[in-house]
mmCIF file of C-alpha atoms in Angstrom:
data_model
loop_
_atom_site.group_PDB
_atom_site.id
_atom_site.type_symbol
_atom_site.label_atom_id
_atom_site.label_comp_id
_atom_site.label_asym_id
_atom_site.label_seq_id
_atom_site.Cartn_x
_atom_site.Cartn_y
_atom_site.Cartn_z
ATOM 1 C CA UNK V 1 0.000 0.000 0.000
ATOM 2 C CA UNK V 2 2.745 2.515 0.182
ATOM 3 C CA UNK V 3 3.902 1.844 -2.716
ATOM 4 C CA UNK V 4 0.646 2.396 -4.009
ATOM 5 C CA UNK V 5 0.621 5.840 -2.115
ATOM 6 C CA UNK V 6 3.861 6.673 -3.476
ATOM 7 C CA UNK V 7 3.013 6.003 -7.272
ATOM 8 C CA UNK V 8 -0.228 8.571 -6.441
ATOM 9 C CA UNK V 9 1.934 11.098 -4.576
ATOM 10 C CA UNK V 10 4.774 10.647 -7.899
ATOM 11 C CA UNK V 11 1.604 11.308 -10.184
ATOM 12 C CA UNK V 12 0.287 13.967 -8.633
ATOM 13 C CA UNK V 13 3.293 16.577 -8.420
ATOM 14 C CA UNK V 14 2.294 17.260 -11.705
ATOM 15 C CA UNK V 15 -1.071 18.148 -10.550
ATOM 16 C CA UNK V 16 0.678 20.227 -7.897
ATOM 17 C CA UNK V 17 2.386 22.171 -9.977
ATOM 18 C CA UNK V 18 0.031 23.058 -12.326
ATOM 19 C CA UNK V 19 -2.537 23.887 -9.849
ATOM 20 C CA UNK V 20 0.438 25.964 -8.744
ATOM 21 C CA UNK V 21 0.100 28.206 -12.412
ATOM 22 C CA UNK V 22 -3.965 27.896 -12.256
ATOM 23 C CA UNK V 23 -3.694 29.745 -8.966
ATOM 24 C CA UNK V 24 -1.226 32.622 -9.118
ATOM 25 C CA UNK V 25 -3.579 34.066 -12.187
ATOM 26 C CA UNK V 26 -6.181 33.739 -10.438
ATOM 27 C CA UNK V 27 -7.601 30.851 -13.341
ATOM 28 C CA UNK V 28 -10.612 29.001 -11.209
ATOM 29 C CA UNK V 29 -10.785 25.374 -11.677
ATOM 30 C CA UNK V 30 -14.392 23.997 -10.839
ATOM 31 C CA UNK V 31 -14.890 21.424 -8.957
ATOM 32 C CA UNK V 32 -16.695 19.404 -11.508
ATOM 33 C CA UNK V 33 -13.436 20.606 -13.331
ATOM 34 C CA UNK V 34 -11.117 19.039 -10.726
ATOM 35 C CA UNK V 35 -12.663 15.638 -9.561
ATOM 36 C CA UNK V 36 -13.346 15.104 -14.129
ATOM 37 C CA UNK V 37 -9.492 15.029 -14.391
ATOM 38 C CA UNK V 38 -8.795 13.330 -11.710
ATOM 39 C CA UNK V 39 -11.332 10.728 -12.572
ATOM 40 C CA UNK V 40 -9.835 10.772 -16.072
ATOM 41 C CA UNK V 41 -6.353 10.564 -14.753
ATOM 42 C CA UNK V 42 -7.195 7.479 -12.430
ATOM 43 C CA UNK V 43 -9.330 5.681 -14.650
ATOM 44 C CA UNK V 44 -6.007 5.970 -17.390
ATOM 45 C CA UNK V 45 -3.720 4.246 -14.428
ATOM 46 C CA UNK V 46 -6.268 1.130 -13.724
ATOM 47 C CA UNK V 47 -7.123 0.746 -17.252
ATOM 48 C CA UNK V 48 -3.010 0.793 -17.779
ATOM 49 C CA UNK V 49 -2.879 -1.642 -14.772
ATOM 50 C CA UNK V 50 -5.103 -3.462 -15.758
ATOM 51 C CA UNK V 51 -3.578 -3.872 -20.013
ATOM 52 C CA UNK V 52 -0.332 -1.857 -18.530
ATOM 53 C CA UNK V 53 2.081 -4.385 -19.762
ATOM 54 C CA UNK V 54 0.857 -5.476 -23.387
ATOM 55 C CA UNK V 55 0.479 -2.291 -24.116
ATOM 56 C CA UNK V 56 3.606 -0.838 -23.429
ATOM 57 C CA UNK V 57 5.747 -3.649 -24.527
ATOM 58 C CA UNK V 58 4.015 -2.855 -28.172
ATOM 59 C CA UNK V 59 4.046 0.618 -28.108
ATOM 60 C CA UNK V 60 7.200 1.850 -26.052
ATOM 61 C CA UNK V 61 7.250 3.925 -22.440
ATOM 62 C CA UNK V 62 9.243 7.181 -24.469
ATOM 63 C CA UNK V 63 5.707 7.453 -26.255
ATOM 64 C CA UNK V 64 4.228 8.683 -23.249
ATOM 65 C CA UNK V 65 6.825 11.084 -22.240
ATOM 66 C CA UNK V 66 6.859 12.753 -25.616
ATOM 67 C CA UNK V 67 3.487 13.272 -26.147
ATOM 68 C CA UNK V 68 3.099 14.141 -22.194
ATOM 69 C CA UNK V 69 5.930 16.853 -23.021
ATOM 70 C CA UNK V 70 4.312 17.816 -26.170
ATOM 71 C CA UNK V 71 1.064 18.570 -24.023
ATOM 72 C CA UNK V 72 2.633 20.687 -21.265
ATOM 73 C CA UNK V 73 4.260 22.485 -24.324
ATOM 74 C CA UNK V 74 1.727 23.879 -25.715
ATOM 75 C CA UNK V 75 0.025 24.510 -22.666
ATOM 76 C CA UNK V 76 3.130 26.938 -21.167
ATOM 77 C CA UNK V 77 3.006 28.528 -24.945
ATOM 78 C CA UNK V 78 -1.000 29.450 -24.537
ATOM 79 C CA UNK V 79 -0.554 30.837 -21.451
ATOM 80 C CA UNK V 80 2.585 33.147 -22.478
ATOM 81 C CA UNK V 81 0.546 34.224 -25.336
ATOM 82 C CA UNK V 82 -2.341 34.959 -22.959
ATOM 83 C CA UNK V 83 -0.179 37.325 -20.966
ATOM 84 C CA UNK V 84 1.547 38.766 -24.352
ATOM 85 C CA UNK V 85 -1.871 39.895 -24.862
ATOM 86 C CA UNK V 86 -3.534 40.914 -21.920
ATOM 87 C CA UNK V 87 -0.597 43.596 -21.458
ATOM 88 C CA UNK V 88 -0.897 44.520 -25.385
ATOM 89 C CA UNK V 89 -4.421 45.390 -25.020
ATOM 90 C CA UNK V 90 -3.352 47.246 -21.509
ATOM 91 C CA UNK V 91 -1.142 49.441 -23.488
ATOM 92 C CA UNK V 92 -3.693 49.986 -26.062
ATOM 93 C CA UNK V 93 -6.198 51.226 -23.632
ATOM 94 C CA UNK V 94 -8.624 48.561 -24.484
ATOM 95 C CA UNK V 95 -11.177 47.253 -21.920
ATOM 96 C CA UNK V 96 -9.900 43.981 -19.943
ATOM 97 C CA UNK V 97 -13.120 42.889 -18.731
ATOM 98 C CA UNK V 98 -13.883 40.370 -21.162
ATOM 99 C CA UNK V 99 -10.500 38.995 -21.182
ATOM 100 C CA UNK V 100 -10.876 38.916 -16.884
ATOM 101 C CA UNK V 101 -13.751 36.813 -17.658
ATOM 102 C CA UNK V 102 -12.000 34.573 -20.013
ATOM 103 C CA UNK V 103 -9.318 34.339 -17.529
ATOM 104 C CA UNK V 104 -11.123 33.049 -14.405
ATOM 105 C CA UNK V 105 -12.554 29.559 -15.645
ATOM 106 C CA UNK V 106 -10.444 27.085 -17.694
ATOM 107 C CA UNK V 107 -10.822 26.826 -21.289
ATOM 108 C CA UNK V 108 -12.417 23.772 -22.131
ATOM 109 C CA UNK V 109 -9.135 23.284 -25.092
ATOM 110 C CA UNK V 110 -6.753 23.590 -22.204
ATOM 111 C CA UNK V 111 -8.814 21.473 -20.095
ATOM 112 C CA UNK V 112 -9.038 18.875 -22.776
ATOM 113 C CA UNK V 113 -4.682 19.046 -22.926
ATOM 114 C CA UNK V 114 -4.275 18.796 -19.188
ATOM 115 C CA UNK V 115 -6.436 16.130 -18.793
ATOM 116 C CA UNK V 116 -4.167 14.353 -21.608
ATOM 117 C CA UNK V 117 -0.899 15.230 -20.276
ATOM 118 C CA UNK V 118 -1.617 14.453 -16.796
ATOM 119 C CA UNK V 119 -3.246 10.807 -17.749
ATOM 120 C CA UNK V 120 -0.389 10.186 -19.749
ATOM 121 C CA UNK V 121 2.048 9.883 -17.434
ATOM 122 C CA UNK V 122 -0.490 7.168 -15.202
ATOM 123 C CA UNK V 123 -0.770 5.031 -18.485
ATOM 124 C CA UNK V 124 2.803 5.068 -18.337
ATOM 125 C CA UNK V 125 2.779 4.045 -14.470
ATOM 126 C CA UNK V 126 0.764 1.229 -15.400
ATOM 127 C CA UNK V 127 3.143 -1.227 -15.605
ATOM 128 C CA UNK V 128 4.742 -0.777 -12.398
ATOM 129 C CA UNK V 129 1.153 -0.455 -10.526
ATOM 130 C CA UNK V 130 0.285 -3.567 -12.373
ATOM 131 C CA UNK V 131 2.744 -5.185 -10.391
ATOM 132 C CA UNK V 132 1.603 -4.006 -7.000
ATOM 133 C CA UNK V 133 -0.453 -6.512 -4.741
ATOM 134 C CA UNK V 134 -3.784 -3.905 -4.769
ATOM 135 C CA UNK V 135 -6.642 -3.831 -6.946
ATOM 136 C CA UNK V 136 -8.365 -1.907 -9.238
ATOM 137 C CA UNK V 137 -10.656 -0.150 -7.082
ATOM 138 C CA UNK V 138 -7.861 0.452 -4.482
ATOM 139 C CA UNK V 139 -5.467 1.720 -7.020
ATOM 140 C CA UNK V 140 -8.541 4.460 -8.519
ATOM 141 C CA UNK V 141 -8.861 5.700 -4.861
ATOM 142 C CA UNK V 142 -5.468 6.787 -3.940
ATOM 143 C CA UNK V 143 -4.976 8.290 -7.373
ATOM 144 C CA UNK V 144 -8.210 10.230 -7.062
ATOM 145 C CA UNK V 145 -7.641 11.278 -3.393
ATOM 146 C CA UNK V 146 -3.910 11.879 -3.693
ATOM 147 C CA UNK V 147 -4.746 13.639 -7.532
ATOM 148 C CA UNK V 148 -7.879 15.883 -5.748
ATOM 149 C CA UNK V 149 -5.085 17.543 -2.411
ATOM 150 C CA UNK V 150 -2.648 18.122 -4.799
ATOM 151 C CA UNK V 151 -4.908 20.103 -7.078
ATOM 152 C CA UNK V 152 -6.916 22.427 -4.220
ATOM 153 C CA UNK V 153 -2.937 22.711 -1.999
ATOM 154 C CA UNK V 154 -1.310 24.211 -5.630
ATOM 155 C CA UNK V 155 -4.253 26.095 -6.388
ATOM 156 C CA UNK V 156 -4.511 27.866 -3.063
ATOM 157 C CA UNK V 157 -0.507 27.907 -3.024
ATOM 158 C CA UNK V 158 -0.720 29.724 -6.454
ATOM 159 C CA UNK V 159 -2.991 31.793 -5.629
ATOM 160 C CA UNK V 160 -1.368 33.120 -2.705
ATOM 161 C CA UNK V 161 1.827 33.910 -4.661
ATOM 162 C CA UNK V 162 -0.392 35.372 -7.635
ATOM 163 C CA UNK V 163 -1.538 37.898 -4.697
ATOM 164 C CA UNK V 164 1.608 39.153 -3.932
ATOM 165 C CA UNK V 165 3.408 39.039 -7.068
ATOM 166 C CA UNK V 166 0.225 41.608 -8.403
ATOM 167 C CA UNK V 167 -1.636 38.554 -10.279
ATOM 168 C CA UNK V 168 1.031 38.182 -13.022
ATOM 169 C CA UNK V 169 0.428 34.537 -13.012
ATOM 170 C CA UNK V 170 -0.178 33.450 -16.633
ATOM 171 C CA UNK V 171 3.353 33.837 -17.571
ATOM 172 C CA UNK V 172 3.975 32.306 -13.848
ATOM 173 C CA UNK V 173 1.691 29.355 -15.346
ATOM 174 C CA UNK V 174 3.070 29.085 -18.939
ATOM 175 C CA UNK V 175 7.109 28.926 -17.310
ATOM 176 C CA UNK V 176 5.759 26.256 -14.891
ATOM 177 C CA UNK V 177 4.510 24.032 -18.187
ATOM 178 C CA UNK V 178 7.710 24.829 -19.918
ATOM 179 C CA UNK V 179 9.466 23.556 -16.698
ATOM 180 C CA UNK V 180 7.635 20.591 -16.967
ATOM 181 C CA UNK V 181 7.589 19.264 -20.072
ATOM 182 C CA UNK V 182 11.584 20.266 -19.920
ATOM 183 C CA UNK V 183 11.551 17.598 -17.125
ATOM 184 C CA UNK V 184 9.119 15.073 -18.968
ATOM 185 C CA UNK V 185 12.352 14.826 -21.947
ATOM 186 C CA UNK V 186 14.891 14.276 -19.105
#
């Protein structure tokens, strides 16, 4: 089991950190939001447990790391462009309420990518939970529940640190998914 709890906890940083981004610019991730990709995330790492192993020895683990990488990629490069242009329209004078409004739920595209890059990395994970004396159901729970605290800690995290760095969080956000698709390739 604490192996188990480990695997979660190893799964989940990426959560973490990305709830870290969410947070600082003030980007609110529902609830409905939250427990959807964590459900997606955890169902990815029991159906990988469950196939983990045929699978991968057809398809090759560096699959998953490129495509997670790819994923967290284009994420940082959204968000960077979402800052680029919040301050060009501040120095045009143009009204920023309908960007603010953009800005405080998650875009269902950048949903959809998260919930990609984040499950990738449990389909990869697969194998190694596949070998763990737990089952299914056992192996959905602690990825849920770990997946779930990591998500609500790095978005209240980031959102104290958006507060006193002004809000300036999307480029905050986009250097954090740089960061981690860097590490994804290493």
């Amino acid at each position: 089991m604490v192996e188990l709890l480990l695997l979660a906890a190893a799964l989940s940083a990426d959560n973490f950190a990305v709830s870290i981004g969410y947070g600082s610019s003030n980007t609110r991730i529902s609830p409905g939001m939250t427990a959807l990709l964590n459900l997606f995330c955890s169902a990815a790492l029991v159906a990988s447990a469950q196939f983990g192993k045929r699978f991968l020895q057809s398809a090759g683990p560096e699959w998953g790391t490129r495509v997670g990488a790819g994923c967290f990629f284009l994420m940082g490069t959204l968000k960077i462009f979402e800052e680029l242009r919040k301050r060009r329209r501040k120095k045009q004078g143009k009204p920023e309420a309908r960007l603010e409004h953009l800005e405080k739920q998650l875009h269902p595209l950048e949903f959809g990518l998260l919930a990609v890059s984040m499950s990738v990395d449990g389909i990869v994970s697969g194998v190694f939970a596949a070998d763990l004396p737990v089952t299914g159901g056992e192996i959905f729970f602690a990825s849920f529940a770990v997946g779930m605290a990591a998500m609500y800690a790095g978005t209240a995290i980031g959102k104290k640190t958006g507060q006193k760095n002004g809000g300036n969080g999307a480029l905050f956000g986009g250097i954090l998914f740089y960061l981690l698709a860097f590490l994804k390739l290493t």
